[in-house]
CSV table of C-alpha atoms in Angstrom, one decimal:
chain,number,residue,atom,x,y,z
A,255,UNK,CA,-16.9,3.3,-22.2
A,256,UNK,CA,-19.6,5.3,-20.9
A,257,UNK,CA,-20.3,5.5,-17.2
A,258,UNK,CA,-23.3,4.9,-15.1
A,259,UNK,CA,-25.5,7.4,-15.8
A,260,UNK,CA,-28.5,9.3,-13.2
A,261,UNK,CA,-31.2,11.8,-13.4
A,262,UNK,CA,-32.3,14.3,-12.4
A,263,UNK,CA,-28.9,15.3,-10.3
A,264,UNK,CA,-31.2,17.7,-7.8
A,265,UNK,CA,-34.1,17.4,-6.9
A,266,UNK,CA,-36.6,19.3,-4.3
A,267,UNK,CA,-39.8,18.3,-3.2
A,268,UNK,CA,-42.1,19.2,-0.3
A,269,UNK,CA,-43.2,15.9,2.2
A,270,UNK,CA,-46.0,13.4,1.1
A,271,UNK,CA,-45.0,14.2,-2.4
A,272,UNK,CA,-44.0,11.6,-4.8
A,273,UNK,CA,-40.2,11.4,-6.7
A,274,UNK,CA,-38.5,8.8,-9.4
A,275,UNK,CA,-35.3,8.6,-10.2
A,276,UNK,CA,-33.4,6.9,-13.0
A,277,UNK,CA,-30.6,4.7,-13.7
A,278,UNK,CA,-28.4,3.9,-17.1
A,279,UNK,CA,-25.9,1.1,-16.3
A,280,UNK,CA,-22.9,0.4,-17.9
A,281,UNK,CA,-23.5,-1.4,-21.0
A,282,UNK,CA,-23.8,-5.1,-20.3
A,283,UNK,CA,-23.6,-5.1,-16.4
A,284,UNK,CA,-25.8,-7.4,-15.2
A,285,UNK,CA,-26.0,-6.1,-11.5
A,286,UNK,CA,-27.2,-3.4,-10.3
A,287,UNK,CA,-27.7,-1.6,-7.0
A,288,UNK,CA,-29.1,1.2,-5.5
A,289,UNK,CA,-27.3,3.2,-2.4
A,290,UNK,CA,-28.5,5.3,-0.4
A,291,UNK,CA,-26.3,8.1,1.3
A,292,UNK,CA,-27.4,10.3,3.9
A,293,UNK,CA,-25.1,13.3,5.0
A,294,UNK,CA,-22.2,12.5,6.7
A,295,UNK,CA,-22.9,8.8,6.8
A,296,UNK,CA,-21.6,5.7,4.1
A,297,UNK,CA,-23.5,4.8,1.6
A,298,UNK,CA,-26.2,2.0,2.5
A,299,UNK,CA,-27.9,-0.4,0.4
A,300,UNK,CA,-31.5,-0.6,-0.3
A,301,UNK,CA,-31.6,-3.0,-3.5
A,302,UNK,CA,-29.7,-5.0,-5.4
A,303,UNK,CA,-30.9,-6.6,-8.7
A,304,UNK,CA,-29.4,-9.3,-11.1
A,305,UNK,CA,-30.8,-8.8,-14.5
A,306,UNK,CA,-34.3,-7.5,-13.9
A,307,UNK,CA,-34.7,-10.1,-10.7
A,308,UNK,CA,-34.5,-8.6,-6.9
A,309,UNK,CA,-31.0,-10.2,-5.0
A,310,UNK,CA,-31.7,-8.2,-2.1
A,311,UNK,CA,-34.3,-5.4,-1.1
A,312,UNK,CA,-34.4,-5.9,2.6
A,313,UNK,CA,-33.2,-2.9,3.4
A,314,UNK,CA,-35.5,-1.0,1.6
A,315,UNK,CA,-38.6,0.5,3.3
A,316,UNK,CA,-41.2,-1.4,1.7
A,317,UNK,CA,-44.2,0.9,2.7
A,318,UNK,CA,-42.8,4.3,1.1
A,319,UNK,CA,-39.8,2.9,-1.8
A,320,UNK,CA,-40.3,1.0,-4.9
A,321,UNK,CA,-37.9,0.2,-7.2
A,322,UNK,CA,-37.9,-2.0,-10.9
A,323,UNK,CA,-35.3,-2.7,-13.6
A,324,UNK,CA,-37.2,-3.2,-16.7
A,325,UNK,CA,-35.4,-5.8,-19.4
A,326,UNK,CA,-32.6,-6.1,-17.0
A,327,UNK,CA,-31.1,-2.6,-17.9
A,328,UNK,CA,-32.2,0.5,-16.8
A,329,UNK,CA,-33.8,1.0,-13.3
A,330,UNK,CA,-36.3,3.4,-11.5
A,331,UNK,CA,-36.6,4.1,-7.9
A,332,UNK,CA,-39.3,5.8,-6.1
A,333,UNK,CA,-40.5,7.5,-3.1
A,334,UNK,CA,-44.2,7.7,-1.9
A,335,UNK,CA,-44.7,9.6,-0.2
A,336,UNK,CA,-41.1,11.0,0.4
A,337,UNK,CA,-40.3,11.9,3.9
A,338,UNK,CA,-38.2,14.3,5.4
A,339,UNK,CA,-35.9,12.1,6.3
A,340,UNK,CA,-35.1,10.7,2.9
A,341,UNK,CA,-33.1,13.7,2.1
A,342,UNK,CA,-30.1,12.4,1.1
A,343,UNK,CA,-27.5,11.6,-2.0
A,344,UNK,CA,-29.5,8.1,-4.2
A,345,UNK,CA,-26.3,6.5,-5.5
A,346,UNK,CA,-26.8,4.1,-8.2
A,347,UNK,CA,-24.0,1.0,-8.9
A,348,UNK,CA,-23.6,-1.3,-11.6
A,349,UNK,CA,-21.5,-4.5,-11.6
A,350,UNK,CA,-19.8,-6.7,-14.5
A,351,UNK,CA,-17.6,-9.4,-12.0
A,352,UNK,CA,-19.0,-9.3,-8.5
A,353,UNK,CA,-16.4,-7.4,-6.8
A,354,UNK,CA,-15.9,-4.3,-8.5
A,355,UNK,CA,-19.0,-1.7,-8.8
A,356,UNK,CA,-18.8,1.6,-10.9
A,357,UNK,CA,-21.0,4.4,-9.5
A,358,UNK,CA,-22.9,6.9,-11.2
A,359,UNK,CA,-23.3,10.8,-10.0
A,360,UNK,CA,-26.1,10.5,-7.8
A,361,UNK,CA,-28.9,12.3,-7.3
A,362,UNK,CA,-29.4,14.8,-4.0
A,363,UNK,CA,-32.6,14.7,-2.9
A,364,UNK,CA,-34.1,17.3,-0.2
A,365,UNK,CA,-37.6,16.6,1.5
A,366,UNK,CA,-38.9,20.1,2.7
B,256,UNK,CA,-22.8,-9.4,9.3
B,257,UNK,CA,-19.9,-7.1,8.2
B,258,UNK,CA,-19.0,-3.9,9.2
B,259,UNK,CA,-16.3,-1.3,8.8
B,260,UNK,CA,-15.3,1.5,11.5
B,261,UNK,CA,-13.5,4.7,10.2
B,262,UNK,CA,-11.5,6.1,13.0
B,263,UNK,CA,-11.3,9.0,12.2
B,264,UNK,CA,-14.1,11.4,10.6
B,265,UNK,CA,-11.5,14.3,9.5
B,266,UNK,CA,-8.3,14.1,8.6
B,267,UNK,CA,-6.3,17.6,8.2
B,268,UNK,CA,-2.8,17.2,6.4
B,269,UNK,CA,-0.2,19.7,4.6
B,270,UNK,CA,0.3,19.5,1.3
B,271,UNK,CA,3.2,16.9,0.5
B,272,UNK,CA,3.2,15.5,4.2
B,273,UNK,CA,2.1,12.0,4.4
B,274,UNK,CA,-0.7,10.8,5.0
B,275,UNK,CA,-2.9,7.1,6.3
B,276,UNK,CA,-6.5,6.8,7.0
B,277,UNK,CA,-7.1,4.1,9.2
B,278,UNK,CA,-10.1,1.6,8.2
B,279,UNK,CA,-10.8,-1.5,10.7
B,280,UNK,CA,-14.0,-3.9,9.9
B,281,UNK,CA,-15.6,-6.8,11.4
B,282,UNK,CA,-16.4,-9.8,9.6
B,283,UNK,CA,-16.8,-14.2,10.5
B,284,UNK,CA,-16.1,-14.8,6.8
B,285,UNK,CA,-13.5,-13.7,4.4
B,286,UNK,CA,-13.8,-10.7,3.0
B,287,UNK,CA,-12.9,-8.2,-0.4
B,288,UNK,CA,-12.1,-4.8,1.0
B,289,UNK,CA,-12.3,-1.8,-1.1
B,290,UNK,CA,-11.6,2.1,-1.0
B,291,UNK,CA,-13.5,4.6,-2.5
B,292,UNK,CA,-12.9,8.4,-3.3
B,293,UNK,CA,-15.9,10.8,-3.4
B,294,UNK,CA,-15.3,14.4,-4.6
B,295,UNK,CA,-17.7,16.9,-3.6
B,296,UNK,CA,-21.2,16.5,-5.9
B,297,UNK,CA,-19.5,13.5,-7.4
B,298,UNK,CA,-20.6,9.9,-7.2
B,299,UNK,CA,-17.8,7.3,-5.9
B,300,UNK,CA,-14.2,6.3,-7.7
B,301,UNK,CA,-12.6,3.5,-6.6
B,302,UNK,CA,-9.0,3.6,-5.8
B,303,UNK,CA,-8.0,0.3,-4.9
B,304,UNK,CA,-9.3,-3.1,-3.8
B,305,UNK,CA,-7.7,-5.9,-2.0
B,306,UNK,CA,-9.4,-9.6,-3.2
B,307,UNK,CA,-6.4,-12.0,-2.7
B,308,UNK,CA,-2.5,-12.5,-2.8
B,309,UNK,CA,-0.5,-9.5,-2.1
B,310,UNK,CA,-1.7,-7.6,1.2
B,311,UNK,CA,0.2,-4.6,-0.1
B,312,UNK,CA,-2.0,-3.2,-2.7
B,313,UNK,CA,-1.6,-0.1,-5.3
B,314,UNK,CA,-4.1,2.2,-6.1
B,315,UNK,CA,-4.5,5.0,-8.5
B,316,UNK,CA,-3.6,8.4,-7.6
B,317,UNK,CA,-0.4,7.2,-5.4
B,318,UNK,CA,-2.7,5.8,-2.8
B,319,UNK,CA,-1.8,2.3,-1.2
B,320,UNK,CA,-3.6,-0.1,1.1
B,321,UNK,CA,-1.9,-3.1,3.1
B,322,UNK,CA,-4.5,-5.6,4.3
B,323,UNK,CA,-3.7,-7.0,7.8
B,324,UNK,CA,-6.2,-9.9,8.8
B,325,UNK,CA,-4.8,-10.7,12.1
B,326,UNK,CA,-5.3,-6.8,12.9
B,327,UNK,CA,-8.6,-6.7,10.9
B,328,UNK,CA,-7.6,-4.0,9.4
B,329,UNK,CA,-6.5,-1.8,5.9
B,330,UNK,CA,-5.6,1.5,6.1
B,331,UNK,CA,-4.8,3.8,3.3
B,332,UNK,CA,-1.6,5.6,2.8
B,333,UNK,CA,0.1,8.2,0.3
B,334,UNK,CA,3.4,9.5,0.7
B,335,UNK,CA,2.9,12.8,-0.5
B,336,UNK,CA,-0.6,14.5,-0.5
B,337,UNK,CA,-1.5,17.7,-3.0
B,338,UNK,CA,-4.2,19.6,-2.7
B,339,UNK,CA,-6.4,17.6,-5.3
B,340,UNK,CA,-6.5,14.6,-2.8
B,341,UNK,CA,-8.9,16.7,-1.0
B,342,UNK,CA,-12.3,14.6,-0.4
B,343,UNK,CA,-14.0,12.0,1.4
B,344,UNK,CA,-12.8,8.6,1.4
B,345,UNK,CA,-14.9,5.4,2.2
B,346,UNK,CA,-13.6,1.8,3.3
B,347,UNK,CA,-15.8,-0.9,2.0
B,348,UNK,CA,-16.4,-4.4,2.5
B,349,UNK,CA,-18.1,-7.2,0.4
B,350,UNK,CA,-18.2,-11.0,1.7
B,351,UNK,CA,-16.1,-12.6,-1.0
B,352,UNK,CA,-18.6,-15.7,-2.4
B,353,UNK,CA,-20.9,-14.5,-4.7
B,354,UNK,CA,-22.2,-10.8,-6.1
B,355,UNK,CA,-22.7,-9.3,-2.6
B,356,UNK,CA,-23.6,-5.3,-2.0
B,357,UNK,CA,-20.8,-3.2,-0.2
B,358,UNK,CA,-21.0,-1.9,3.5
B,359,UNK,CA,-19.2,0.9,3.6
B,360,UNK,CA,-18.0,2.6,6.5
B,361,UNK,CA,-19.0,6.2,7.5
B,362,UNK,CA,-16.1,8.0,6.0
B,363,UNK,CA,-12.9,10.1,6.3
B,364,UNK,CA,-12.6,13.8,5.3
B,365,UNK,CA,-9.0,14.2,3.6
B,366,UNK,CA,-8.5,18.3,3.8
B,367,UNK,CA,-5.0,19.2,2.3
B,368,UNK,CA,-3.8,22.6,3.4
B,369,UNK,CA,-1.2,24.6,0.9
């Protein structure tokens, strides 16, 4: 069974710029969340969807992050315009039954 | 809300001493409690969870996890480290009705020194 997949895996940009990154869930997972993970800290939620609907976003900031899961599978999140202090590790999660989620790679981000 | 404190941010250990990492959290409501193992430029691997029944819980990997409520706690153990158990470990919680994120705490660096 394949994993959650993410791309890019690195990504630099300068601040004010714009940056999407993509999700692949595991095949018929109907949850799926994004995670945030800034260095040396625990991973922390920004959105959780069910199917293509939004559970819970209220941790994302609103103003600069977007984030959609088209036909319930795949998911983009974005950043505009990124600051520097959203360099960190974007962890995406996908669930089957509620309590276990399987994590992709990640994607590093750095804001110069 | 939940919560989860990591006591300790680095843990140094020899290779095939034992080893716990101590994980405490905060919560009004029952909870699932989960550990995770993150290698470095890898996402995160879970390596056991507690949901109900037996508070002694088995892992992959050797690790083990006993769930104390009246102590709030669940700490991670293995008998014998090797070098590959090198990495970060992260306690988790989830509120245990419905399809609820993780809040993790801030992690434990397990170095293992030949």
């Amino acid at each position: 069974e394949a994993g959650v997949a993410q791309s890019p895996r690195y990504k630099i940009i300068e601040k004010r710029q714009s940056v999407a990154f993509w999700c692949n869930p595991i095949s018929g997972h109907a949850t799926l969340y994004w995670y945030q993970q800034i260095l040396g800290q625990g991973p922390k939620l920004l959105i959780q969807f069910q199917n293509n609907g939004v559970v819970d976003d209220s941790q994302l900031p609103k103003d600069r992050f977007s984030a959609e899961r088209l036909k319930g599978v795949d998911s983009t999140l974005k950043i505009q315009p990124a600051k520097l202090e959203d360099s960190a590790v974007y962890l995406c999660a996908s669930s089957l039954v509620f309590y276990t989620q399987y994590f992709g790679p990640g994607t590093r981000l750095t804001v110069l | 809300a939940q919560s989860v404190t990591q006591l300790d941010s680095q843990v140094p250990v020899f290779e095939e001493a034992p080893v716990e990492l101590r994980c405490n959290y905060s919560s009004s409501v029952s909870v699932y409690l989960f550990w995770y193992v993150q290698y470095p430029n890898q996402g995160l691997q879970l390596l056991l969870k507690y949901l109900s029944g037996s508070t002694l819980v088995k892992g992959i990997n050797g690790f083990e996890a006993e769930f104390n409520k009246s102590q709030t706690s669940f700490h991670l153990r293995k008998p014998s480290v090797h070098i590959s158990d090198t990495a970060e470990y992260f306690c988790a919680v989830s509120v245990n009705s419905g399809n609820t994120p993780l809040v993790f705490g801030k992690g434990t660096r397990l170095s293992v020194i030949a």
